[in-house]
Short mmCIF file of C-alpha atoms in Angstrom, two decimals:
data_model
loop_
_atom_site.label_atom_id
_atom_site.label_comp_id
_atom_site.label_asym_id
_atom_site.label_seq_id
_atom_site.Cartn_x
_atom_site.Cartn_y
_atom_site.Cartn_z
CA UNK A 186 0.13 0.18 0.03
CA UNK A 187 0.95 3.89 0.12
CA UNK A 188 2.15 3.91 -3.60
CA UNK A 189 3.34 6.88 -5.32
CA UNK A 190 4.23 7.04 -8.81
CA UNK A 191 6.30 9.79 -10.45
CA UNK A 192 6.56 10.59 -14.42
CA UNK A 193 8.79 11.07 -16.13
CA UNK A 194 11.47 9.19 -14.59
CA UNK A 195 14.09 10.80 -17.35
CA UNK A 196 14.30 14.28 -18.82
CA UNK A 197 16.31 15.64 -21.60
CA UNK A 198 15.11 18.98 -22.91
CA UNK A 199 16.67 22.62 -24.83
CA UNK A 200 16.93 25.72 -22.62
CA UNK A 201 13.89 27.79 -22.53
CA UNK A 202 11.90 24.83 -22.35
CA UNK A 203 9.28 24.20 -20.27
CA UNK A 204 9.62 20.51 -17.99
CA UNK A 205 6.05 19.08 -15.39
CA UNK A 206 6.84 16.63 -13.69
CA UNK A 207 3.70 15.12 -12.10
CA UNK A 208 3.64 12.95 -9.29
CA UNK A 209 0.64 9.98 -8.02
CA UNK A 210 -0.98 8.81 -4.96
CA UNK A 211 -2.32 5.56 -6.69
CA UNK A 212 -3.84 4.11 -3.39
CA UNK A 213 -4.67 6.57 -0.93
CA UNK A 214 -5.47 10.27 -0.53
CA UNK A 215 -3.07 12.87 -0.90
CA UNK A 216 -4.55 15.61 1.14
CA UNK A 217 -0.85 17.09 0.58
CA UNK A 218 1.74 16.55 -1.04
CA UNK A 219 5.35 18.30 -1.08
CA UNK A 220 8.31 18.24 -3.93
CA UNK A 221 11.68 18.29 -3.19
CA UNK A 222 15.40 18.95 -4.86
CA UNK A 223 18.08 16.95 -4.88
CA UNK A 224 21.92 17.69 -6.32
CA UNK A 225 24.45 15.42 -6.68
CA UNK A 226 25.51 14.52 -3.19
CA UNK A 227 24.05 16.83 -1.47
CA UNK A 228 20.65 15.72 0.58
CA UNK A 229 16.33 16.01 0.09
CA UNK A 230 15.96 20.09 0.42
CA UNK A 231 11.81 20.99 0.28
CA UNK A 232 11.26 22.98 -2.34
CA UNK A 233 7.11 23.50 -1.33
CA UNK A 234 4.38 22.02 0.08
CA UNK A 235 0.73 21.91 -1.20
CA UNK A 236 -2.53 20.74 -0.31
CA UNK A 237 -5.28 19.72 -2.69
CA UNK A 238 -6.98 22.59 -3.25
CA UNK A 239 -4.91 25.36 -2.19
CA UNK A 240 -1.65 27.38 -2.95
CA UNK A 241 1.82 25.83 -2.57
CA UNK A 242 3.61 27.06 0.18
CA UNK A 243 6.77 27.58 -1.57
CA UNK A 244 10.31 27.32 0.59
CA UNK A 245 12.76 30.29 1.53
CA UNK A 246 14.40 31.25 -1.47
CA UNK A 247 12.40 29.14 -4.31
CA UNK A 248 10.72 30.94 -6.91
CA UNK A 249 6.98 30.79 -7.21
CA UNK A 250 6.54 31.84 -10.52
CA UNK A 251 9.64 30.13 -11.46
CA UNK A 252 8.42 26.70 -9.98
CA UNK A 253 4.23 26.57 -10.81
CA UNK A 254 2.54 23.90 -8.61
CA UNK A 255 -1.25 22.34 -9.28
CA UNK A 256 -2.11 19.97 -6.65
CA UNK A 257 -6.24 19.92 -7.58
CA UNK A 258 -7.20 16.92 -6.94
CA UNK A 259 -6.28 14.12 -3.94
CA UNK A 260 -4.41 11.28 -5.85
CA UNK A 261 -2.56 14.05 -8.25
CA UNK A 262 -0.03 16.98 -8.16
CA UNK A 263 2.17 18.45 -10.71
CA UNK A 264 5.26 20.67 -10.84
CA UNK A 265 6.46 22.97 -13.31
CA UNK A 266 10.46 23.95 -14.61
CA UNK A 267 9.10 26.90 -16.19
CA UNK A 268 11.32 28.25 -19.01
CA UNK A 269 14.09 26.05 -17.86
CA UNK A 270 18.44 26.23 -17.88
CA UNK A 271 20.80 24.47 -16.91
CA UNK A 272 20.87 24.74 -13.38
CA UNK A 273 17.83 23.31 -12.62
CA UNK A 274 19.47 20.45 -13.48
CA UNK A 275 19.17 17.93 -10.60
CA UNK A 276 16.96 15.36 -9.38
CA UNK A 277 13.25 16.19 -8.53
CA UNK A 278 11.39 13.98 -5.92
CA UNK A 279 7.56 14.64 -4.65
CA UNK A 280 5.67 12.77 -1.30
CA UNK A 281 2.65 12.19 -0.56
CA UNK A 282 0.42 12.23 2.71
CA UNK A 283 -2.64 11.85 3.89
CA UNK A 284 -4.54 13.76 5.62
CA UNK A 285 -3.34 14.54 9.64
CA UNK A 286 0.26 13.63 10.68
CA UNK A 287 0.41 10.95 8.47
CA UNK A 288 3.99 9.90 6.70
CA UNK A 289 4.93 10.33 3.76
CA UNK A 290 5.78 8.15 1.04
CA UNK A 291 8.07 9.10 -1.86
CA UNK A 292 8.23 8.87 -5.39
CA UNK A 293 10.98 7.37 -7.72
CA UNK A 294 12.39 11.09 -8.65
CA UNK A 295 12.98 12.53 -11.88
CA UNK A 296 16.21 13.07 -13.51
CA UNK A 297 15.57 16.66 -14.49
CA UNK A 298 18.45 17.21 -17.82
CA UNK A 299 18.77 20.95 -19.38
CA UNK A 300 21.45 21.28 -21.83
CA UNK B 278 16.29 27.15 11.77
CA UNK B 279 16.85 23.05 11.77
CA UNK B 280 20.00 21.49 10.88
CA UNK B 281 20.18 17.87 10.42
CA UNK B 282 23.83 16.80 10.22
CA UNK B 283 24.83 12.66 9.76
CA UNK B 284 28.44 11.20 10.50
CA UNK B 285 30.39 9.70 8.22
CA UNK B 286 29.82 10.21 4.91
CA UNK B 287 30.66 7.26 3.61
CA UNK B 288 31.79 4.02 5.30
CA UNK B 289 32.68 0.89 3.43
CA UNK B 290 32.85 -2.34 5.26
CA UNK B 291 33.17 -5.72 4.65
CA UNK B 292 30.25 -8.53 4.53
CA UNK B 293 29.27 -9.49 7.79
CA UNK B 294 30.72 -6.44 10.12
CA UNK B 295 27.62 -4.80 12.16
CA UNK B 296 27.33 -0.78 11.70
CA UNK B 297 26.07 2.06 13.39
CA UNK B 298 25.08 5.12 11.22
CA UNK B 299 24.90 8.59 13.31
CA UNK B 300 22.26 11.16 12.92
CA UNK B 301 22.27 15.17 15.15
CA UNK B 302 20.14 17.53 14.66
CA UNK B 303 19.88 20.84 16.62
CA UNK B 304 16.12 21.44 17.41
CA UNK B 305 14.86 18.61 19.81
CA UNK B 306 11.19 19.49 19.59
CA UNK B 307 10.89 17.91 16.98
CA UNK B 308 7.84 15.21 16.45
CA UNK B 309 9.54 11.91 15.10
CA UNK B 310 12.84 10.62 13.18
CA UNK B 311 12.53 8.66 9.91
CA UNK B 312 15.96 7.08 8.12
CA UNK B 313 14.96 6.33 4.42
CA UNK B 314 17.17 4.71 2.01
CA UNK B 315 17.58 6.00 -0.74
CA UNK B 316 19.52 3.61 -3.90
CA UNK B 317 21.10 5.30 -6.93
CA UNK B 318 18.94 7.56 -8.46
CA UNK B 319 16.17 6.77 -7.32
CA UNK B 320 13.73 7.50 -3.79
CA UNK B 321 13.36 7.31 -0.60
CA UNK B 322 12.73 3.77 1.30
CA UNK B 323 11.46 4.42 4.60
CA UNK B 324 13.24 1.89 6.98
CA UNK B 325 11.98 3.14 10.66
CA UNK B 326 10.39 6.24 12.46
CA UNK B 327 10.53 6.96 16.14
CA UNK B 328 7.96 8.92 17.97
CA UNK B 329 9.24 11.63 19.73
CA UNK B 330 7.70 9.35 22.41
CA UNK B 331 10.26 6.67 21.68
CA UNK B 332 13.40 5.74 22.96
CA UNK B 333 13.94 2.91 19.19
CA UNK B 334 12.79 0.76 16.56
CA UNK B 335 13.09 -2.29 15.67
CA UNK B 336 12.79 -3.90 11.92
CA UNK B 337 14.66 -7.03 11.02
CA UNK B 338 18.03 -6.43 11.26
CA UNK B 339 18.10 -2.14 11.70
CA UNK B 340 17.75 -1.17 14.86
CA UNK B 341 17.34 2.63 14.99
CA UNK B 342 17.37 5.06 18.35
CA UNK B 343 16.38 8.40 19.13
CA UNK B 344 17.48 10.53 22.43
CA UNK B 345 15.98 14.01 22.00
CA UNK B 346 17.43 15.65 24.57
CA UNK B 347 20.65 15.72 23.01
CA UNK B 348 19.38 15.80 19.31
CA UNK B 349 20.52 12.21 18.47
CA UNK B 350 19.33 9.29 16.09
CA UNK B 351 21.97 5.90 16.05
CA UNK B 352 20.73 3.72 12.83
CA UNK B 353 22.24 -0.16 14.00
CA UNK B 354 22.87 -2.82 11.48
CA UNK B 355 23.14 -5.98 12.25
CA UNK B 356 25.05 -8.50 10.08
CA UNK B 357 25.22 -5.93 7.09
CA UNK B 358 25.09 -7.97 3.54
CA UNK B 359 26.41 -6.58 0.36
CA UNK B 360 22.11 -5.26 -0.91
CA UNK B 361 22.88 -3.07 2.24
CA UNK B 362 24.30 -0.80 0.14
CA UNK B 363 23.13 2.44 -0.06
CA UNK B 364 23.28 5.74 0.96
CA UNK B 365 20.94 6.14 3.81
CA UNK B 366 19.23 9.09 5.10
CA UNK B 367 18.06 10.16 8.60
CA UNK B 368 14.96 13.62 8.68
CA UNK B 369 13.42 14.70 11.15
CA UNK B 370 10.33 16.36 11.48
CA UNK B 371 9.48 19.55 12.93
CA UNK B 372 6.49 19.64 16.15
CA UNK B 373 3.80 20.46 13.58
CA UNK B 374 4.19 17.26 11.27
CA UNK B 375 4.22 18.92 8.25
CA UNK B 376 7.30 19.10 7.84
CA UNK B 377 10.91 16.86 6.91
CA UNK B 378 14.64 17.95 7.48
CA UNK B 379 17.38 15.58 5.88
CA UNK B 380 20.39 14.84 5.94
CA UNK B 381 23.62 14.53 3.59
CA UNK B 382 23.33 11.40 4.35
CA UNK B 383 26.02 8.56 5.11
CA UNK B 384 27.03 6.38 1.92
CA UNK B 385 27.36 2.83 2.49
CA UNK B 386 29.60 -0.29 1.14
CA UNK B 387 29.24 -3.70 1.66
CA UNK B 388 31.78 -5.78 0.71
CA UNK B 389 31.64 -8.93 -0.69
#
């Protein structure tokens, strides 16, 4: 149980392209979803927290106009990296959590490479 | 601001050894602490979760302890196997249970 699917697993695209990453909870309803970024040999850094039907809360230093988050349903959240540049290349991981203070369940991540 | 530190950054051991990974955190006002495993290029697998009121949790060959007052946790792996090779991440959940703060991880290699 508690499976989170993230798609795509790997994206390579040209600079200036916008890229959308999907995060789905397959067997539970996720009231809250989280988006993390991980640079090589570094830990996960929380980018934003999104609750279904409301605007995402972004961490300090994360540009909300650059990283658009939509959590339109209880099973789906999307992260769109707008006008991506090489410095946006990273490993992006989502997690989802049922209502209340429950553990987060993580997706397998998306490797984003901007040329 | 909560900071999580993991020591050592990397560890290489022969198969069969017992080993200890360390995690420390600066703010003891935590809701819980989790240990995760991350394989290269993959997401996270939760190994153990310790609530702030608990002292330890066990799962198979893994045992995690928590000393909240001193801001420390350890992950003990018994009889290590090559399949245990991975990065182990420690994360603390803020007092409101809404935010995980991760350490940088310990890269473990178990040699056969």
